[in-house]
Amino acid sequence: MAYALEDEFGDIIGKARRGHDLSLGQVASSAGITEAQLSQMESYALKPTGAQVHKIAGILNLNGAKLADIAMERWAPEPVTPGYDDALEVVTITALVGGWPVHAYLLVCKATNEAAIIDTAAHPDTVLQKVEETGVNPTIILLTHAHSDHANGLPEIERATGCPTYIHANEPKPQSTQQLRTLKHGDEVAVGKLSVKTLDTPGHTPGGCSFHTRSTVIVGDAIFAGSVGGAKISYTDLLSTVQNYLLSLPDDVKLFPGHGPATTVGEEKTHNPFF
Ligand SMILES: [Fe+2]
């Protein structure tokens, strides 16, 4: 079976190695393997032994047991099924960008049928088609971050829906038809009767953020099932804000990432090797 995670062993150790600013050679020599072997492991051309997984985990400050479960394909999160909350619905919109699946979401208030469009998946047509199919009334656009696979096509969605767009104050601003409204940690916006709170989760980008309401968080590329987004801006900030603002939520809180399967706080606390 195809393993369902966005990131597996190779991506995880690559992200952690770059996060610690270590070269292939530095990690390989500490692990007692060659640089070529480590490079092959990061690109999935070479499967590590159990002992090598634990050795590399120790060097990269990852949890060895959790990393081994992923390396040996022993864990994937329990599927998050719709209908878990009477007050809201999360509609996942998946599109391929450069051959890789990206998710945008509709966060729907069941009481009013009003919805937030969260990210664009760079496919405004697909997002607008889902709005039409579901019959929801979009009132607001929220962006987790400005990377092109999450924010391209924003002008088309703005023109079709007339919605205002919100993005974190620290995030670079994508192309838009309007003066973007900015958010900071703790700010709340209304989606029907839902109050959606902004949580700072920077590190993948300068102003990456997550959107939390009730037992649902749309997390963008801050955390993936069993992994994290690439920490191009700050590995320390990414891990600390995910730990403090996401993994501090109750275990049953559902996390919907920009890539890969949805997961829960409990699953990530138990299985994510970065924490
Ligand atoms: Fe991203």
PDB file of C-alpha atoms and ligand atoms in Angstrom:
ATOM      1  CA  MET A   1       0.000   0.000   0.000  1.00  0.00           C
ATOM      2  CA  ALA A   2       1.118   3.549  -0.572  1.00  0.00           C
ATOM      3  CA  TYR A   3       2.066   4.992   2.758  1.00  0.00           C
ATOM      4  CA  ALA A   4      -0.300   7.864   3.479  1.00  0.00           C
ATOM      5  CA  LEU A   5       1.947  10.390   5.192  1.00  0.00           C
ATOM      6  CA  GLU A   6       3.119  13.615   3.559  1.00  0.00           C
ATOM      7  CA  ASP A   7       6.622  13.096   4.947  1.00  0.00           C
ATOM      8  CA  GLU A   8       8.351   9.833   5.723  1.00  0.00           C
ATOM      9  CA  PHE A   9      11.782   9.039   7.142  1.00  0.00           C
ATOM     10  CA  GLY A  10      13.810  10.750   4.392  1.00  0.00           C
ATOM     11  CA  ASP A  11      11.905  14.041   4.504  1.00  0.00           C
ATOM     12  CA  ILE A  12      11.819  14.074   8.295  1.00  0.00           C
ATOM     13  CA  ILE A  13      15.548  13.649   8.788  1.00  0.00           C
ATOM     14  CA  GLY A  14      16.291  16.116   5.970  1.00  0.00           C
ATOM     15  CA  LYS A  15      14.095  18.766   7.601  1.00  0.00           C
ATOM     16  CA  ALA A  16      15.604  18.147  11.034  1.00  0.00           C
ATOM     17  CA  ARG A  17      19.167  18.170   9.658  1.00  0.00           C
ATOM     18  CA  ARG A  18      18.647  21.463   7.848  1.00  0.00           C
ATOM     19  CA  GLY A  19      16.805  22.810  10.908  1.00  0.00           C
ATOM     20  CA  HIS A  20      19.907  22.161  13.009  1.00  0.00           C
ATOM     21  CA  ASP A  21      22.069  23.621  10.235  1.00  0.00           C
ATOM     22  CA  LEU A  22      24.083  20.408   9.920  1.00  0.00           C
ATOM     23  CA  SER A  23      25.674  19.163   6.697  1.00  0.00           C
ATOM     24  CA  LEU A  24      25.170  15.664   5.331  1.00  0.00           C
ATOM     25  CA  GLY A  25      28.811  14.991   6.170  1.00  0.00           C
ATOM     26  CA  GLN A  26      28.470  16.102   9.799  1.00  0.00           C
ATOM     27  CA  VAL A  27      25.444  13.895  10.484  1.00  0.00           C
ATOM     28  CA  ALA A  28      26.834  10.944   8.516  1.00  0.00           C
ATOM     29  CA  SER A  29      30.130  10.919  10.383  1.00  0.00           C
ATOM     30  CA  SER A  30      28.374  11.084  13.762  1.00  0.00           C
ATOM     31  CA  ALA A  31      26.084   8.250  12.666  1.00  0.00           C
ATOM     32  CA  GLY A  32      28.955   6.075  11.407  1.00  0.00           C
ATOM     33  CA  ILE A  33      27.713   5.977   7.819  1.00  0.00           C
ATOM     34  CA  THR A  34      28.929   7.606   4.624  1.00  0.00           C
ATOM     35  CA  GLU A  35      27.640  10.915   3.324  1.00  0.00           C
ATOM     36  CA  ALA A  36      26.369   9.072   0.223  1.00  0.00           C
ATOM     37  CA  GLN A  37      24.401   6.642   2.389  1.00  0.00           C
ATOM     38  CA  LEU A  38      22.758   9.474   4.335  1.00  0.00           C
ATOM     39  CA  SER A  39      21.944  11.287   1.108  1.00  0.00           C
ATOM     40  CA  GLN A  40      20.350   8.095  -0.231  1.00  0.00           C
ATOM     41  CA  MET A  41      18.326   7.725   2.967  1.00  0.00           C
ATOM     42  CA  GLU A  42      17.029  11.282   2.641  1.00  0.00           C
ATOM     43  CA  SER A  43      15.981  10.554  -0.950  1.00  0.00           C
ATOM     44  CA  TYR A  44      14.453   7.127  -0.104  1.00  0.00           C
ATOM     45  CA  ALA A  45      17.017   5.238  -2.192  1.00  0.00           C
ATOM     46  CA  LEU A  46      18.310   3.430   0.917  1.00  0.00           C
ATOM     47  CA  LYS A  47      16.260   2.053   3.796  1.00  0.00           C
ATOM     48  CA  PRO A  48      17.887   2.530   7.215  1.00  0.00           C
ATOM     49  CA  THR A  49      18.245  -0.252   9.765  1.00  0.00           C
ATOM     50  CA  GLY A  50      16.481   0.114  13.102  1.00  0.00           C
ATOM     51  CA  ALA A  51      19.794   0.901  14.777  1.00  0.00           C
ATOM     52  CA  GLN A  52      20.588   3.586  12.200  1.00  0.00           C
ATOM     53  CA  VAL A  53      17.155   5.187  12.704  1.00  0.00           C
ATOM     54  CA  HIS A  54      17.798   5.512  16.444  1.00  0.00           C
ATOM     55  CA  LYS A  55      21.339   6.767  15.934  1.00  0.00           C
ATOM     56  CA  ILE A  56      20.264   9.457  13.451  1.00  0.00           C
ATOM     57  CA  ALA A  57      17.290  10.425  15.628  1.00  0.00           C
ATOM     58  CA  GLY A  58      19.645  11.026  18.559  1.00  0.00           C
ATOM     59  CA  ILE A  59      21.926  13.259  16.488  1.00  0.00           C
ATOM     60  CA  LEU A  60      18.983  15.297  15.168  1.00  0.00           C
ATOM     61  CA  ASN A  61      17.119  15.550  18.490  1.00  0.00           C
ATOM     62  CA  LEU A  62      14.188  13.570  17.119  1.00  0.00           C
ATOM     63  CA  ASN A  63      12.292  10.941  19.115  1.00  0.00           C
ATOM     64  CA  GLY A  64      13.822   7.604  18.038  1.00  0.00           C
ATOM     65  CA  ALA A  65      10.837   5.367  18.803  1.00  0.00           C
ATOM     66  CA  LYS A  66       8.413   7.661  16.972  1.00  0.00           C
ATOM     67  CA  LEU A  67      10.811   8.009  14.021  1.00  0.00           C
ATOM     68  CA  ALA A  68      11.243   4.224  13.852  1.00  0.00           C
ATOM     69  CA  ASP A  69       7.459   3.729  13.674  1.00  0.00           C
ATOM     70  CA  ILE A  70       7.333   6.019  10.644  1.00  0.00           C
ATOM     71  CA  ALA A  71      10.517   4.602   9.040  1.00  0.00           C
ATOM     72  CA  MET A  72       9.053   1.076   9.338  1.00  0.00           C
ATOM     73  CA  GLU A  73       5.590   2.291   8.187  1.00  0.00           C
ATOM     74  CA  ARG A  74       3.940   1.191  11.423  1.00  0.00           C
ATOM     75  CA  TRP A  75       1.903   4.345  12.022  1.00  0.00           C
ATOM     76  CA  ALA A  76      -0.529   6.621  10.218  1.00  0.00           C
ATOM     77  CA  PRO A  77      -3.153   8.746  11.974  1.00  0.00           C
ATOM     78  CA  GLU A  78      -6.692   7.415  12.375  1.00  0.00           C
ATOM     79  CA  PRO A  79      -8.760   9.005   9.596  1.00  0.00           C
ATOM     80  CA  VAL A  80     -10.615  12.148  10.695  1.00  0.00           C
ATOM     81  CA  THR A  81     -14.173  11.656   9.503  1.00  0.00           C
ATOM     82  CA  PRO A  82     -16.622  14.488   8.757  1.00  0.00           C
ATOM     83  CA  GLY A  83     -19.485  15.050  11.164  1.00  0.00           C
ATOM     84  CA  TYR A  84     -17.371  15.081  14.339  1.00  0.00           C
ATOM     85  CA  ASP A  85     -18.738  18.510  15.318  1.00  0.00           C
ATOM     86  CA  ASP A  86     -22.437  19.510  15.209  1.00  0.00           C
ATOM     87  CA  ALA A  87     -21.591  23.181  14.740  1.00  0.00           C
ATOM     88  CA  LEU A  88     -19.166  23.097  11.852  1.00  0.00           C
ATOM     89  CA  GLU A  89     -18.025  21.200   8.847  1.00  0.00           C
ATOM     90  CA  VAL A  90     -14.579  21.098   7.282  1.00  0.00           C
ATOM     91  CA  VAL A  91     -14.608  20.526   3.522  1.00  0.00           C
ATOM     92  CA  THR A  92     -11.220  19.518   2.131  1.00  0.00           C
ATOM     93  CA  ILE A  93     -10.350  20.698  -1.384  1.00  0.00           C
ATOM     94  CA  THR A  94      -7.342  18.938  -2.883  1.00  0.00           C
ATOM     95  CA  ALA A  95      -5.523  19.971  -6.042  1.00  0.00           C
ATOM     96  CA  LEU A  96      -2.197  19.010  -7.589  1.00  0.00           C
ATOM     97  CA  VAL A  97       0.503  21.669  -7.736  1.00  0.00           C
ATOM     98  CA  GLY A  98       3.631  20.549  -9.586  1.00  0.00           C
ATOM     99  CA  GLY A  99       2.357  16.992  -9.195  1.00  0.00           C
ATOM    100  CA  TRP A 100       1.991  17.262  -5.397  1.00  0.00           C
ATOM    101  CA  PRO A 101      -1.358  17.377  -3.579  1.00  0.00           C
ATOM    102  CA  VAL A 102      -2.193  20.594  -1.731  1.00  0.00           C
ATOM    103  CA  HIS A 103      -5.271  21.194   0.427  1.00  0.00           C
ATOM    104  CA  ALA A 104      -7.469  24.251   0.700  1.00  0.00           C
ATOM    105  CA  TYR A 105     -10.442  24.118   3.059  1.00  0.00           C
ATOM    106  CA  LEU A 106     -13.956  25.402   3.520  1.00  0.00           C
ATOM    107  CA  LEU A 107     -14.752  25.951   7.184  1.00  0.00           C
ATOM    108  CA  VAL A 108     -18.539  25.987   7.346  1.00  0.00           C
ATOM    109  CA  CYS A 109     -20.797  27.213  10.152  1.00  0.00           C
ATOM    110  CA  LYS A 110     -23.650  24.695  10.092  1.00  0.00           C
ATOM    111  CA  ALA A 111     -26.084  27.083  11.796  1.00  0.00           C
ATOM    112  CA  THR A 112     -25.825  29.766   9.103  1.00  0.00           C
ATOM    113  CA  ASN A 113     -24.217  27.955   6.117  1.00  0.00           C
ATOM    114  CA  GLU A 114     -21.624  30.751   6.030  1.00  0.00           C
ATOM    115  CA  ALA A 115     -18.072  29.661   5.266  1.00  0.00           C
ATOM    116  CA  ALA A 116     -14.471  30.720   5.324  1.00  0.00           C
ATOM    117  CA  ILE A 117     -12.367  29.789   2.320  1.00  0.00           C
ATOM    118  CA  ILE A 118      -8.987  28.897   3.799  1.00  0.00           C
ATOM    119  CA  ASP A 119      -6.142  28.980   1.247  1.00  0.00           C
ATOM    120  CA  THR A 120      -6.494  28.559  -2.502  1.00  0.00           C
ATOM    121  CA  ALA A 121      -4.567  25.359  -3.351  1.00  0.00           C
ATOM    122  CA  ALA A 122      -3.471  27.491  -6.351  1.00  0.00           C
ATOM    123  CA  HIS A 123      -6.653  26.304  -8.086  1.00  0.00           C
ATOM    124  CA  PRO A 124      -9.315  28.997  -7.759  1.00  0.00           C
ATOM    125  CA  ASP A 125     -11.583  27.166 -10.217  1.00  0.00           C
ATOM    126  CA  THR A 126     -11.538  24.021  -8.063  1.00  0.00           C
ATOM    127  CA  VAL A 127     -12.219  26.041  -4.911  1.00  0.00           C
ATOM    128  CA  LEU A 128     -15.111  27.938  -6.525  1.00  0.00           C
ATOM    129  CA  GLN A 129     -16.554  24.710  -7.904  1.00  0.00           C
ATOM    130  CA  LYS A 130     -16.561  23.232  -4.381  1.00  0.00           C
ATOM    131  CA  VAL A 131     -18.285  26.349  -3.053  1.00  0.00           C
ATOM    132  CA  GLU A 132     -20.989  25.873  -5.679  1.00  0.00           C
ATOM    133  CA  GLU A 133     -21.305  22.110  -5.110  1.00  0.00           C
ATOM    134  CA  THR A 134     -21.689  22.479  -1.372  1.00  0.00           C
ATOM    135  CA  GLY A 135     -24.005  25.486  -1.627  1.00  0.00           C
ATOM    136  CA  VAL A 136     -22.217  27.322   1.192  1.00  0.00           C
ATOM    137  CA  ASN A 137     -22.106  31.091   1.427  1.00  0.00           C
ATOM    138  CA  PRO A 138     -18.462  32.236   1.624  1.00  0.00           C
ATOM    139  CA  THR A 139     -18.038  35.402   3.682  1.00  0.00           C
ATOM    140  CA  ILE A 140     -14.298  35.564   4.280  1.00  0.00           C
ATOM    141  CA  ILE A 141     -10.975  34.310   2.869  1.00  0.00           C
ATOM    142  CA  LEU A 142      -8.213  33.327   5.298  1.00  0.00           C
ATOM    143  CA  LEU A 143      -4.629  32.521   4.278  1.00  0.00           C
ATOM    144  CA  THR A 144      -2.389  30.342   6.452  1.00  0.00           C
ATOM    145  CA  HIS A 145       0.612  31.639   4.517  1.00  0.00           C
ATOM    146  CA  ALA A 146       1.540  33.186   1.197  1.00  0.00           C
ATOM    147  CA  HIS A 147       3.409  30.347  -0.542  1.00  0.00           C
ATOM    148  CA  SER A 148       2.270  30.078  -4.138  1.00  0.00           C
ATOM    149  CA  ASP A 149       0.721  26.617  -3.717  1.00  0.00           C
ATOM    150  CA  HIS A 150      -1.550  28.060  -0.988  1.00  0.00           C
ATOM    151  CA  ALA A 151      -2.219  31.599  -2.214  1.00  0.00           C
ATOM    152  CA  ASN A 152      -2.028  31.665  -6.030  1.00  0.00           C
ATOM    153  CA  GLY A 153      -5.380  32.371  -7.648  1.00  0.00           C
ATOM    154  CA  LEU A 154      -6.496  34.596  -4.776  1.00  0.00           C
ATOM    155  CA  PRO A 155      -7.657  37.431  -7.095  1.00  0.00           C
ATOM    156  CA  GLU A 156     -10.015  35.074  -8.970  1.00  0.00           C
ATOM    157  CA  ILE A 157     -11.580  33.885  -5.707  1.00  0.00           C
ATOM    158  CA  GLU A 158     -11.877  37.457  -4.421  1.00  0.00           C
ATOM    159  CA  ARG A 159     -13.573  38.611  -7.622  1.00  0.00           C
ATOM    160  CA  ALA A 160     -15.991  35.655  -7.713  1.00  0.00           C
ATOM    161  CA  THR A 161     -17.000  35.855  -4.036  1.00  0.00           C
ATOM    162  CA  GLY A 162     -16.490  39.510  -3.078  1.00  0.00           C
ATOM    163  CA  CYS A 163     -14.990  38.288   0.214  1.00  0.00           C
ATOM    164  CA  PRO A 164     -12.360  40.208   2.207  1.00  0.00           C
ATOM    165  CA  THR A 165      -9.017  38.416   2.609  1.00  0.00           C
ATOM    166  CA  TYR A 166      -7.102  38.132   5.873  1.00  0.00           C
ATOM    167  CA  ILE A 167      -3.439  37.154   6.325  1.00  0.00           C
ATOM    168  CA  HIS A 168      -0.984  37.424   9.197  1.00  0.00           C
ATOM    169  CA  ALA A 169       0.635  40.848   9.570  1.00  0.00           C
ATOM    170  CA  ASN A 170       4.150  39.350   9.364  1.00  0.00           C
ATOM    171  CA  GLU A 171       3.527  37.362   6.190  1.00  0.00           C
ATOM    172  CA  PRO A 172       4.633  38.571   2.734  1.00  0.00           C
ATOM    173  CA  LYS A 173       1.533  39.634   0.833  1.00  0.00           C
ATOM    174  CA  PRO A 174       0.401  37.646  -2.209  1.00  0.00           C
ATOM    175  CA  GLN A 175      -1.206  39.145  -5.284  1.00  0.00           C
ATOM    176  CA  SER A 176      -4.712  40.351  -4.437  1.00  0.00           C
ATOM    177  CA  THR A 177      -7.429  42.668  -5.724  1.00  0.00           C
ATOM    178  CA  GLN A 178      -7.766  44.419  -2.356  1.00  0.00           C
ATOM    179  CA  GLN A 179      -5.992  45.919   0.628  1.00  0.00           C
ATOM    180  CA  LEU A 180      -5.419  42.740   2.638  1.00  0.00           C
ATOM    181  CA  ARG A 181      -6.619  42.753   6.247  1.00  0.00           C
ATOM    182  CA  THR A 182      -4.018  41.604   8.719  1.00  0.00           C
ATOM    183  CA  LEU A 183      -4.174  39.340  11.748  1.00  0.00           C
ATOM    184  CA  LYS A 184      -1.954  38.717  14.741  1.00  0.00           C
ATOM    185  CA  HIS A 185      -1.885  36.029  17.420  1.00  0.00           C
ATOM    186  CA  GLY A 186      -5.167  35.860  19.307  1.00  0.00           C
ATOM    187  CA  ASP A 187      -7.212  37.868  16.804  1.00  0.00           C
ATOM    188  CA  GLU A 188     -10.670  36.441  16.170  1.00  0.00           C
ATOM    189  CA  VAL A 189     -12.830  36.648  13.068  1.00  0.00           C
ATOM    190  CA  ALA A 190     -16.425  35.501  12.702  1.00  0.00           C
ATOM    191  CA  VAL A 191     -17.573  32.817  10.291  1.00  0.00           C
ATOM    192  CA  GLY A 192     -21.312  32.698  10.821  1.00  0.00           C
ATOM    193  CA  LYS A 193     -21.673  31.894  14.515  1.00  0.00           C
ATOM    194  CA  LEU A 194     -18.154  30.474  14.769  1.00  0.00           C
ATOM    195  CA  SER A 195     -15.355  32.526  16.223  1.00  0.00           C
ATOM    196  CA  VAL A 196     -12.076  31.674  14.512  1.00  0.00           C
ATOM    197  CA  LYS A 197      -8.917  32.510  16.395  1.00  0.00           C
ATOM    198  CA  THR A 198      -5.508  33.176  14.832  1.00  0.00           C
ATOM    199  CA  LEU A 199      -2.598  31.223  16.309  1.00  0.00           C
ATOM    200  CA  ASP A 200       0.969  32.213  15.442  1.00  0.00           C
ATOM    201  CA  THR A 201       2.824  29.280  13.875  1.00  0.00           C
ATOM    202  CA  PRO A 202       5.730  30.946  12.025  1.00  0.00           C
ATOM    203  CA  GLY A 203       8.997  29.327  10.993  1.00  0.00           C
ATOM    204  CA  HIS A 204       7.949  27.754   7.689  1.00  0.00           C
ATOM    205  CA  THR A 205       7.229  31.362   6.648  1.00  0.00           C
ATOM    206  CA  PRO A 206       7.628  34.641   8.582  1.00  0.00           C
ATOM    207  CA  GLY A 207       3.927  35.026   9.338  1.00  0.00           C
ATOM    208  CA  GLY A 208       2.589  31.499   8.977  1.00  0.00           C
ATOM    209  CA  CYS A 209      -0.471  31.043  11.155  1.00  0.00           C
ATOM    210  CA  SER A 210      -3.184  28.561  12.060  1.00  0.00           C
ATOM    211  CA  PHE A 211      -6.929  29.071  12.417  1.00  0.00           C
ATOM    212  CA  HIS A 212      -8.633  27.560  15.458  1.00  0.00           C
ATOM    213  CA  THR A 213     -12.293  27.172  16.277  1.00  0.00           C
ATOM    214  CA  ARG A 214     -13.856  24.693  18.713  1.00  0.00           C
ATOM    215  CA  SER A 215     -12.004  21.364  18.209  1.00  0.00           C
ATOM    216  CA  THR A 216     -10.696  22.213  14.731  1.00  0.00           C
ATOM    217  CA  VAL A 217      -7.477  23.873  13.601  1.00  0.00           C
ATOM    218  CA  ILE A 218      -6.450  24.533  10.004  1.00  0.00           C
ATOM    219  CA  VAL A 219      -2.662  24.530  10.320  1.00  0.00           C
ATOM    220  CA  GLY A 220      -1.255  25.271   6.863  1.00  0.00           C
ATOM    221  CA  ASP A 221       2.321  24.000   6.605  1.00  0.00           C
ATOM    222  CA  ALA A 222       3.165  24.331  10.313  1.00  0.00           C
ATOM    223  CA  ILE A 223       2.657  20.661  11.165  1.00  0.00           C
ATOM    224  CA  PHE A 224       1.934  17.572   9.079  1.00  0.00           C
ATOM    225  CA  ALA A 225       0.910  14.149  10.340  1.00  0.00           C
ATOM    226  CA  GLY A 226       4.199  12.847  11.751  1.00  0.00           C
ATOM    227  CA  SER A 227       6.250  15.815  10.526  1.00  0.00           C
ATOM    228  CA  VAL A 228       6.471  19.590  10.221  1.00  0.00           C
ATOM    229  CA  GLY A 229       6.700  22.044   7.329  1.00  0.00           C
ATOM    230  CA  GLY A 230      10.156  22.908   6.062  1.00  0.00           C
ATOM    231  CA  ALA A 231      11.540  25.494   8.490  1.00  0.00           C
ATOM    232  CA  LYS A 232      13.004  27.911   5.964  1.00  0.00           C
ATOM    233  CA  ILE A 233      12.685  30.888   8.328  1.00  0.00           C
ATOM    234  CA  SER A 234      13.205  29.450  11.827  1.00  0.00           C
ATOM    235  CA  TYR A 235      13.283  25.837  13.005  1.00  0.00           C
ATOM    236  CA  THR A 236      13.228  26.959  16.645  1.00  0.00           C
ATOM    237  CA  ASP A 237      10.173  29.191  16.162  1.00  0.00           C
ATOM    238  CA  LEU A 238       8.346  26.520  14.191  1.00  0.00           C
ATOM    239  CA  LEU A 239       8.833  23.802  16.817  1.00  0.00           C
ATOM    240  CA  SER A 240       8.164  26.086  19.781  1.00  0.00           C
ATOM    241  CA  THR A 241       4.973  27.639  18.407  1.00  0.00           C
ATOM    242  CA  VAL A 242       3.589  24.283  17.269  1.00  0.00           C
ATOM    243  CA  GLN A 243       4.373  22.905  20.735  1.00  0.00           C
ATOM    244  CA  ASN A 244       2.955  25.896  22.620  1.00  0.00           C
ATOM    245  CA  TYR A 245      -0.087  26.798  20.540  1.00  0.00           C
ATOM    246  CA  LEU A 246      -1.147  23.567  18.808  1.00  0.00           C
ATOM    247  CA  LEU A 247       0.040  20.597  20.843  1.00  0.00           C
ATOM    248  CA  SER A 248      -1.140  22.274  24.055  1.00  0.00           C
ATOM    249  CA  LEU A 249      -4.751  21.943  22.847  1.00  0.00           C
ATOM    250  CA  PRO A 250      -6.861  18.963  23.979  1.00  0.00           C
ATOM    251  CA  ASP A 251      -5.935  15.586  22.488  1.00  0.00           C
ATOM    252  CA  ASP A 252      -9.131  15.281  20.462  1.00  0.00           C
ATOM    253  CA  VAL A 253      -8.560  18.547  18.555  1.00  0.00           C
ATOM    254  CA  LYS A 254      -8.378  17.879  14.824  1.00  0.00           C
ATOM    255  CA  LEU A 255      -5.501  19.334  12.792  1.00  0.00           C
ATOM    256  CA  PHE A 256      -5.979  19.939   9.064  1.00  0.00           C
ATOM    257  CA  PRO A 257      -2.663  20.563   7.280  1.00  0.00           C
ATOM    258  CA  GLY A 258      -1.879  22.004   3.868  1.00  0.00           C
ATOM    259  CA  HIS A 259      -0.470  18.643   2.769  1.00  0.00           C
ATOM    260  CA  GLY A 260      -1.147  15.034   3.726  1.00  0.00           C
ATOM    261  CA  PRO A 261      -3.806  13.538   5.978  1.00  0.00           C
ATOM    262  CA  ALA A 262      -5.664  15.280   8.800  1.00  0.00           C
ATOM    263  CA  THR A 263      -4.582  14.253  12.278  1.00  0.00           C
ATOM    264  CA  THR A 264      -5.218  15.110  15.927  1.00  0.00           C
ATOM    265  CA  VAL A 265      -3.261  16.707  18.750  1.00  0.00           C
ATOM    266  CA  GLY A 266      -3.244  13.342  20.561  1.00  0.00           C
ATOM    267  CA  GLU A 267      -1.863  11.483  17.535  1.00  0.00           C
ATOM    268  CA  GLU A 268       0.893  14.049  17.055  1.00  0.00           C
ATOM    269  CA  LYS A 269       1.892  14.115  20.715  1.00  0.00           C
ATOM    270  CA  THR A 270       2.224  10.334  20.589  1.00  0.00           C
ATOM    271  CA  HIS A 271       3.719   9.854  17.131  1.00  0.00           C
ATOM    272  CA  ASN A 272       5.376  13.014  15.768  1.00  0.00           C
ATOM    273  CA  PRO A 273       9.165  12.553  16.129  1.00  0.00           C
ATOM    274  CA  PHE A 274       9.810  16.319  16.239  1.00  0.00           C
ATOM    275  CA  PHE A 275       8.029  16.541  19.619  1.00  0.00           C
TER     276      PHE A 275
HETATM  277 FE    FE B   1       4.194  26.311   2.374  1.00  0.00          FE
END
